CSV table of C-alpha atoms in Angstrom, one decimal:
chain,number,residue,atom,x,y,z
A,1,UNK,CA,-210.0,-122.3,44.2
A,2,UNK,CA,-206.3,-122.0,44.8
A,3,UNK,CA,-204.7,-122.8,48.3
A,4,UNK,CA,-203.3,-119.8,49.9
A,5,UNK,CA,-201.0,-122.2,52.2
A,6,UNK,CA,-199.8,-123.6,49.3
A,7,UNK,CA,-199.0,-120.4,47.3
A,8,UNK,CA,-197.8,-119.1,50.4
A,9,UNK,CA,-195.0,-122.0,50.5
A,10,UNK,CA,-194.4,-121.0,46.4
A,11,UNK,CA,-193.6,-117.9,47.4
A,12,UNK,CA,-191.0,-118.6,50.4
A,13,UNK,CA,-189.7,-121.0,47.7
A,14,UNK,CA,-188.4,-118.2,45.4
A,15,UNK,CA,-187.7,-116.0,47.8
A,16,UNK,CA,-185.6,-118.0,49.8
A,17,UNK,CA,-183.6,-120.0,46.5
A,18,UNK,CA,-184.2,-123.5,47.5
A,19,UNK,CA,-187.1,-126.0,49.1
A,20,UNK,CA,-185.1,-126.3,52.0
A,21,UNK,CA,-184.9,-123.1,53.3
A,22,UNK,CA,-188.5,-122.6,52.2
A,23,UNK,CA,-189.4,-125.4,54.4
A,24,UNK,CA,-187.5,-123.8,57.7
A,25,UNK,CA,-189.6,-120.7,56.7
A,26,UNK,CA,-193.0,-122.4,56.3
A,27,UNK,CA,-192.2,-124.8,59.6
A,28,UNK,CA,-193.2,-127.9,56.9
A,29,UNK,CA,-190.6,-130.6,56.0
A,30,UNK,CA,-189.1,-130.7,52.9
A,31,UNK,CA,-191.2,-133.2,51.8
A,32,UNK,CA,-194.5,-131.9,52.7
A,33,UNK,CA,-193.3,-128.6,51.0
A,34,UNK,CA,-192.2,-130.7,48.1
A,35,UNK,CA,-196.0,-132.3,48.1
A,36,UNK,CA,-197.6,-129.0,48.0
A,37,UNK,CA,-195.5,-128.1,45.0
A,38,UNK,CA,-197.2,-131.1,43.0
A,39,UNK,CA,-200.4,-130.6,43.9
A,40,UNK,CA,-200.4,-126.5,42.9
A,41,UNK,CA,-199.3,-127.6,39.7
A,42,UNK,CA,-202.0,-130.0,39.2
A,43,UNK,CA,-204.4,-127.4,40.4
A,44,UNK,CA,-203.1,-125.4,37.3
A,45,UNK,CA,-202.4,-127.9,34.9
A,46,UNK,CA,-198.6,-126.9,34.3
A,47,UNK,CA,-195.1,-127.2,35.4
A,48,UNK,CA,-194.1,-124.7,37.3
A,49,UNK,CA,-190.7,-125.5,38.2
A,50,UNK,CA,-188.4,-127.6,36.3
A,51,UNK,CA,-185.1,-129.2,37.5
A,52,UNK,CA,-181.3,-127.1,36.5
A,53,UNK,CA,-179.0,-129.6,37.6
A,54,UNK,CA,-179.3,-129.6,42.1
A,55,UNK,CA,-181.4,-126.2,41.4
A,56,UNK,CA,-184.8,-125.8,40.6
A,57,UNK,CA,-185.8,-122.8,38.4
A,58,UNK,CA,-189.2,-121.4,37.6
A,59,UNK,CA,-190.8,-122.6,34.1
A,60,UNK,CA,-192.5,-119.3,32.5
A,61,UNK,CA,-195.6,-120.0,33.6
A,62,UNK,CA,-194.0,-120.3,37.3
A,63,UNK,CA,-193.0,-117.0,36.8
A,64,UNK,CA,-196.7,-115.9,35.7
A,65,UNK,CA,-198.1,-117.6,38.6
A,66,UNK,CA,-195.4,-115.7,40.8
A,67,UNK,CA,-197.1,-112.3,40.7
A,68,UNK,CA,-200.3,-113.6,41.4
A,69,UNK,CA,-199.1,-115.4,44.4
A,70,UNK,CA,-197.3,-112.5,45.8
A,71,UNK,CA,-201.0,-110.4,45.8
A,72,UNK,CA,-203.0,-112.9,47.3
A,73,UNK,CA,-200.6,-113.9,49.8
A,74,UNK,CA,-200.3,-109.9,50.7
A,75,UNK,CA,-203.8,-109.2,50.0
A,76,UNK,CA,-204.6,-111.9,52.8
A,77,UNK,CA,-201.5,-110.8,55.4
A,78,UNK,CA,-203.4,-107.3,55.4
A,79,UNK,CA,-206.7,-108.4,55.7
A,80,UNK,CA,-205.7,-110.3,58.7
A,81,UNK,CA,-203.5,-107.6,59.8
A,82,UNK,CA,-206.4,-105.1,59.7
A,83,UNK,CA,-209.0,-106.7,62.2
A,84,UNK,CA,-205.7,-107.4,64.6
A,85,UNK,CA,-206.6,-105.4,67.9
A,86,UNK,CA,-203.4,-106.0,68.6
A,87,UNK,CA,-201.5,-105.1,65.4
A,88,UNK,CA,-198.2,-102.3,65.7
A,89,UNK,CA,-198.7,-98.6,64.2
A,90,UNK,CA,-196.1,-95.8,64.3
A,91,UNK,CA,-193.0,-95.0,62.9
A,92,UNK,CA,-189.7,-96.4,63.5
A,93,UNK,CA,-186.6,-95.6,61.8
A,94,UNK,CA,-184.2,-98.0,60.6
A,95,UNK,CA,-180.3,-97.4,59.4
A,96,UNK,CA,-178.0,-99.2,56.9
A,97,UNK,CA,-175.2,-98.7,54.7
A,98,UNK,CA,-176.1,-98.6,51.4
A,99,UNK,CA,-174.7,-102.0,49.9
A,100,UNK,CA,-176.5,-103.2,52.9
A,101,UNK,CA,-179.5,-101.4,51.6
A,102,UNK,CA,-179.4,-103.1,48.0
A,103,UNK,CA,-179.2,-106.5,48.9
A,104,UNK,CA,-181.1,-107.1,52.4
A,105,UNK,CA,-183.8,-103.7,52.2
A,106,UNK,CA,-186.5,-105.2,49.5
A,107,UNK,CA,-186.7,-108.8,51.4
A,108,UNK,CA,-187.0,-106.9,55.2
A,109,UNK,CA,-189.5,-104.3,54.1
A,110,UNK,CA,-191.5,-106.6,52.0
A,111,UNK,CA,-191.7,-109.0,54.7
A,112,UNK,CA,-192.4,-106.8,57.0
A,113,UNK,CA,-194.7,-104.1,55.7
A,114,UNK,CA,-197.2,-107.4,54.6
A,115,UNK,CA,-197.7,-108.4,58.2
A,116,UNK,CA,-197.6,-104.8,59.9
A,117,UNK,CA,-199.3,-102.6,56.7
A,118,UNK,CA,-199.6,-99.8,59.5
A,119,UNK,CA,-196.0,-99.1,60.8
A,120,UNK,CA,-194.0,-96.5,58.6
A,121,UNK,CA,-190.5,-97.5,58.4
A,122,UNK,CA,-188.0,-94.1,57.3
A,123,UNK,CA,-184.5,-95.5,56.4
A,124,UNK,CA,-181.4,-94.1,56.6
A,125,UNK,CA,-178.2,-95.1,55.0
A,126,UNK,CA,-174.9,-94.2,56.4
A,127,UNK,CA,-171.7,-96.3,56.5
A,128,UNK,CA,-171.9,-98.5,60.1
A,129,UNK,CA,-169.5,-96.0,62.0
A,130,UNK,CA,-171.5,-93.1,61.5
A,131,UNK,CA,-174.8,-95.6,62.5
A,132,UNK,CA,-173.1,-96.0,65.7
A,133,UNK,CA,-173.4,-92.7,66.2
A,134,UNK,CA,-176.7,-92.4,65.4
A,135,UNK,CA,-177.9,-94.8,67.5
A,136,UNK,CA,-176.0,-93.6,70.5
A,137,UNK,CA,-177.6,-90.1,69.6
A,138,UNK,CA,-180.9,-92.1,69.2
A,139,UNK,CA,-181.5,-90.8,65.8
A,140,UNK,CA,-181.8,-94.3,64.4
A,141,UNK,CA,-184.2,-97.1,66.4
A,142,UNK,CA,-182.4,-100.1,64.7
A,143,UNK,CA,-179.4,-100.4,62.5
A,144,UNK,CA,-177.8,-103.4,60.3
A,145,UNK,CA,-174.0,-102.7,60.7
A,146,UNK,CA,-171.1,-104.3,60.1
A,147,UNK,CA,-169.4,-105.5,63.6
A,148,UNK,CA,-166.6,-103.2,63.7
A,149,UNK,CA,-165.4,-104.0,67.5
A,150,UNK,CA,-167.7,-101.0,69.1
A,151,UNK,CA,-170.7,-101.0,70.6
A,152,UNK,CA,-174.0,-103.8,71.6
A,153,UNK,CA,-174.2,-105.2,68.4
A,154,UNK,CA,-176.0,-108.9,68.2
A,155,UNK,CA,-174.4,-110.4,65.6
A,156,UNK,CA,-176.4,-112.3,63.0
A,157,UNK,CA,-174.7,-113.5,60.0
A,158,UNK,CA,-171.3,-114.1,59.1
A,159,UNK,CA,-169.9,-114.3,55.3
A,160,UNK,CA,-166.2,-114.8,53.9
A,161,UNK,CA,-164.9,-111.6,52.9
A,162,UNK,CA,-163.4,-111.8,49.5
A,163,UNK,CA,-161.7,-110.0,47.0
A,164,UNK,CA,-163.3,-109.7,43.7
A,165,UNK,CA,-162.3,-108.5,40.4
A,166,UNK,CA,-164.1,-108.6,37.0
A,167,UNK,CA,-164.9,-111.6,35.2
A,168,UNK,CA,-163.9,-110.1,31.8
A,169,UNK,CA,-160.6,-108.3,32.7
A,170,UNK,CA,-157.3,-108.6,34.2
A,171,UNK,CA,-156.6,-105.9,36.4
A,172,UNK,CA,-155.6,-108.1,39.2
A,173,UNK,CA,-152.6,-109.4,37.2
A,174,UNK,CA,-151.3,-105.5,37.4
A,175,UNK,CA,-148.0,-105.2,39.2
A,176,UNK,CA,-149.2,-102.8,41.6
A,177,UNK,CA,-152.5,-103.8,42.5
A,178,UNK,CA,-155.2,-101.1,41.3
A,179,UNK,CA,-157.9,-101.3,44.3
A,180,UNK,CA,-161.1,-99.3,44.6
A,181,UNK,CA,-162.1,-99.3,48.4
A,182,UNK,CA,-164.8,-97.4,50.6
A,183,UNK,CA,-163.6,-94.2,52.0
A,184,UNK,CA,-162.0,-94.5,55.8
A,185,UNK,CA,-163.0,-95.0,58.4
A,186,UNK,CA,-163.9,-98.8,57.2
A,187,UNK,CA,-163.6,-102.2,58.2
A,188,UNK,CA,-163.3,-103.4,55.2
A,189,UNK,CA,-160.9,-101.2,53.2
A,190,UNK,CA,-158.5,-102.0,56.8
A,191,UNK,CA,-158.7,-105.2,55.9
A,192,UNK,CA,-157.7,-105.4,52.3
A,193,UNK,CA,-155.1,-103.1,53.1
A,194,UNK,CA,-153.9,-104.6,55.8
A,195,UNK,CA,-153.7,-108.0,54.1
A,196,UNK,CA,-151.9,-107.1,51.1
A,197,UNK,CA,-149.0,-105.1,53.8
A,198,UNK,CA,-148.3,-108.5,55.4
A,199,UNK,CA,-148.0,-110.2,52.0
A,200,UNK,CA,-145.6,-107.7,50.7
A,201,UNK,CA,-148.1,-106.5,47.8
A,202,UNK,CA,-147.9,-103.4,46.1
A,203,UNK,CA,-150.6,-101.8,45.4
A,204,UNK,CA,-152.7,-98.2,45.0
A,205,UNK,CA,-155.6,-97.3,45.9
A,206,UNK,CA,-157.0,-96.0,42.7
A,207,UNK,CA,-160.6,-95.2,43.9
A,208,UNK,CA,-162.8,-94.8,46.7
A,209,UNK,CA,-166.3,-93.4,47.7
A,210,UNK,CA,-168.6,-94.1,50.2
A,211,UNK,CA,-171.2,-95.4,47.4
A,212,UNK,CA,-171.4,-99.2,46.7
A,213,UNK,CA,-172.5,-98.8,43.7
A,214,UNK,CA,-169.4,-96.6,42.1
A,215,UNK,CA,-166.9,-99.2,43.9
A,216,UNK,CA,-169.0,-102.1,41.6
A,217,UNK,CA,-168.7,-99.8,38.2
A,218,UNK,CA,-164.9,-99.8,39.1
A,219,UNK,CA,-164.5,-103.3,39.5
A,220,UNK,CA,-167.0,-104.2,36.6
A,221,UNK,CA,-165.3,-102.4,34.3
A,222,UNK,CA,-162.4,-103.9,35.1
A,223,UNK,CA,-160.2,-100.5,36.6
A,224,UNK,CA,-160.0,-102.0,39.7
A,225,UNK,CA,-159.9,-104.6,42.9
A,226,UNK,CA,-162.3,-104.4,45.5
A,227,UNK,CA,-163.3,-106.5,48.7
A,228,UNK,CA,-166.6,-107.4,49.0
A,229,UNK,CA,-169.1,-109.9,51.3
A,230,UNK,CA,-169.6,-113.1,49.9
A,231,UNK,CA,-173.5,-111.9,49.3
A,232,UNK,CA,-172.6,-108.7,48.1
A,233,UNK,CA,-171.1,-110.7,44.7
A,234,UNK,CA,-173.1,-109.5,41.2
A,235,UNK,CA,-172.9,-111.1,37.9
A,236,UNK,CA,-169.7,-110.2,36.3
A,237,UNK,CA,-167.9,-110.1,39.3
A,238,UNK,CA,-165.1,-113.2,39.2
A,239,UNK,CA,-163.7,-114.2,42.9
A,240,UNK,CA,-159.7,-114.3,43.5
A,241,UNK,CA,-158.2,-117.1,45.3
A,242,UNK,CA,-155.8,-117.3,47.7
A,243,UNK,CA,-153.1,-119.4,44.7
A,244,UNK,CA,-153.5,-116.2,42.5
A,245,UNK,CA,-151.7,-114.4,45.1
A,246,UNK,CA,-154.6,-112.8,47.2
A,247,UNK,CA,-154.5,-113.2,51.0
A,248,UNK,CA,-156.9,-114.4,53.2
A,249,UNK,CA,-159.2,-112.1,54.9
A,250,UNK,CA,-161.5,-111.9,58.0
A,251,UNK,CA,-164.7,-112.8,58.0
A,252,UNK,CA,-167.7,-109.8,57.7
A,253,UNK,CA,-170.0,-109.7,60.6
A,254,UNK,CA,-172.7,-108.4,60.3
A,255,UNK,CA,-175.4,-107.3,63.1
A,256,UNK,CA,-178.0,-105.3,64.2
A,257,UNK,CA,-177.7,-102.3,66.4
A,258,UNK,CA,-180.5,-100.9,68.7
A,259,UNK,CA,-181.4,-97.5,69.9
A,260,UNK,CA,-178.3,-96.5,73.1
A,261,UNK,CA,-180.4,-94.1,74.8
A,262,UNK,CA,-183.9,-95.4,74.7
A,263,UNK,CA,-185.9,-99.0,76.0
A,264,UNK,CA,-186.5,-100.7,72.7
A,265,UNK,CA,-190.3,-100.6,71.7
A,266,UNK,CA,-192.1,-103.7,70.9
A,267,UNK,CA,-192.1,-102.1,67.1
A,268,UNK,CA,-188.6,-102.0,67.0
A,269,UNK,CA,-188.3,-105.8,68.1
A,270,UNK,CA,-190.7,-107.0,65.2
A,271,UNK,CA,-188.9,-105.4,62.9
A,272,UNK,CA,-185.8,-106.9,64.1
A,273,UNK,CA,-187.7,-109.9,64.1
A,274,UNK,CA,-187.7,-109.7,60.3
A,275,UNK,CA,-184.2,-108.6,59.2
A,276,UNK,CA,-183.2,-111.9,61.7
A,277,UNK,CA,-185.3,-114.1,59.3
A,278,UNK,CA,-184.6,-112.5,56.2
A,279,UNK,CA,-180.7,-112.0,56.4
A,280,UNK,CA,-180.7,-115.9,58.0
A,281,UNK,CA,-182.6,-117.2,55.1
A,282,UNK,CA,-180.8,-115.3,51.6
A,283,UNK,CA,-179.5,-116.8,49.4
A,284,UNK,CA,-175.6,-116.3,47.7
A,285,UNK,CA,-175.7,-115.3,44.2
A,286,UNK,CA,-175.6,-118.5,42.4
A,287,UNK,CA,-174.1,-117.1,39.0
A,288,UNK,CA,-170.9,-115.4,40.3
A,289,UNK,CA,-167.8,-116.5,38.6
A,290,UNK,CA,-165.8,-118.6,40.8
């Protein structure tokens, strides 16, 4: 038979990037998590990790292994879940912008829907000014937003805000600097805009949207200059420095935002519960030109 704790301590490796941060989520030391890695592979008889420099990666059998793990792990959260007296049910609705959606949504939601199978979570995205609306409205429960000076947001995570070009073009070498920004009101694009003023930088704002994933295409394709989280980075994507010319920026805070108008629900306090865990324990994309 194969240990669930130990599979379960597989999978928080993966998820998390690293054996340390596996071993904060498991509450095991590094070593003991390190142990239980040894002893799951001579349960199976193969490697299932093997050694990329400081980084360990999964062998192809470790990444056979990984859906496998994954069910049982879930398969045993539910079954537990399901002869909890005491386990949450009903709906709760929970707001983000959509970048915010691609890179933190799948870890929160998988995480949490394991552990509460019961709760229905409906998610809207909206850019964080507008969530602050909505959650003074109380049309959203809980929010992750970007701090943008306004309202009782607990912040959670800080990451440098940086501006990013493409790896395979040289659009930040233009003369007047082509940018592609989020539409206003934002944060971000204030920033950027901001920055480059004080530095005497000419520049255009050559596109915008409210879509995350057009202001990537932009950039990727090498039309344009964008500012971005430090988590927010995709392969392609090469990060300007400060002795190519690009000023420094502020750093992104990022938070969550409850309900104004209503006493928050123990529902709503899991789930935060979750994106706390999840957003403290992800990992920066490793293969981003520096």
């Amino acid at each position: 038979m194969l240990d669930l704790d130990q599979l379960k301590t597989f999978v928080a490796i993966v998820e998390t990037g690293s054996f340390t941060r596996a071993a904060e989520v498991v509450f095991k030391t590094q070593s003991a998590v390190s142990m239980q890695m040894r002893r799951l592979e001579e349960r199976l008889g193969k490697p299932i990790f093997a050694r990329d420099g400081r980084a360990s990666k999964l062998t192809e059998d470790g990444e056979r292994l990984l859906g496998y793990a994954r069910r049982m792990v879930r398969l045993s959260e539910e079954t537990v879940a399901a002869f909890d007296e005491g386990e949450l049910s009903g709906n709760v609705r929970l707001g983000l912008p959509d970048d915010y959606a691609d890179r933190f949504l799948p870890e929160v939601l998988a995480r949490f829907s394991r552990s509460n199978p019961r709760v229905e979570v409906a998610v809207v995205c909206e850019p964080s000014t507008e969530l602050l609306k909505l959650a003074r409205t109380g049309d959203v429960d809980l929010a992750i937003v970007t701090y943008c000076g306004e309202g009782p947001v607990e912040i959670i995570r800080k990451e440098p805000l940086l501006w990013v070009a493409s790896s395979q073009h040289c659009a930040a070498e233009e003369a007047i600097l082509p940018l592609a920004l989020f539409k206003p009101p934002c944060i971000w694009r204030s920033s950027a805009v901001d920055a480059l003023t004080a530095a005497g930088r000419k520049y255009r704002v050559l596109y915008q949207s409210a879509n995350a994933g057009a202001i990537s295409a932009a950039v990727l394709a090498g039309l344009a200059v964008t500012v971005l989280a430090e988590s927010a980075l995709r392969p392609g994507m090469r990060v300007l420095s400060e002795a190519e010319g690009f000023p420094r920026l502020p750093t992104c805070e990022i938070g969550i935002l409850r309900s104004w108008n209503r006493p928050s629900s123990a529902l709503v306090e899991k789930l935060a519960e979750h994106i706390v865990s999840s957003l403290d324990n992800l990992s920066v994309p490793a293969s981003v030109a520096a």
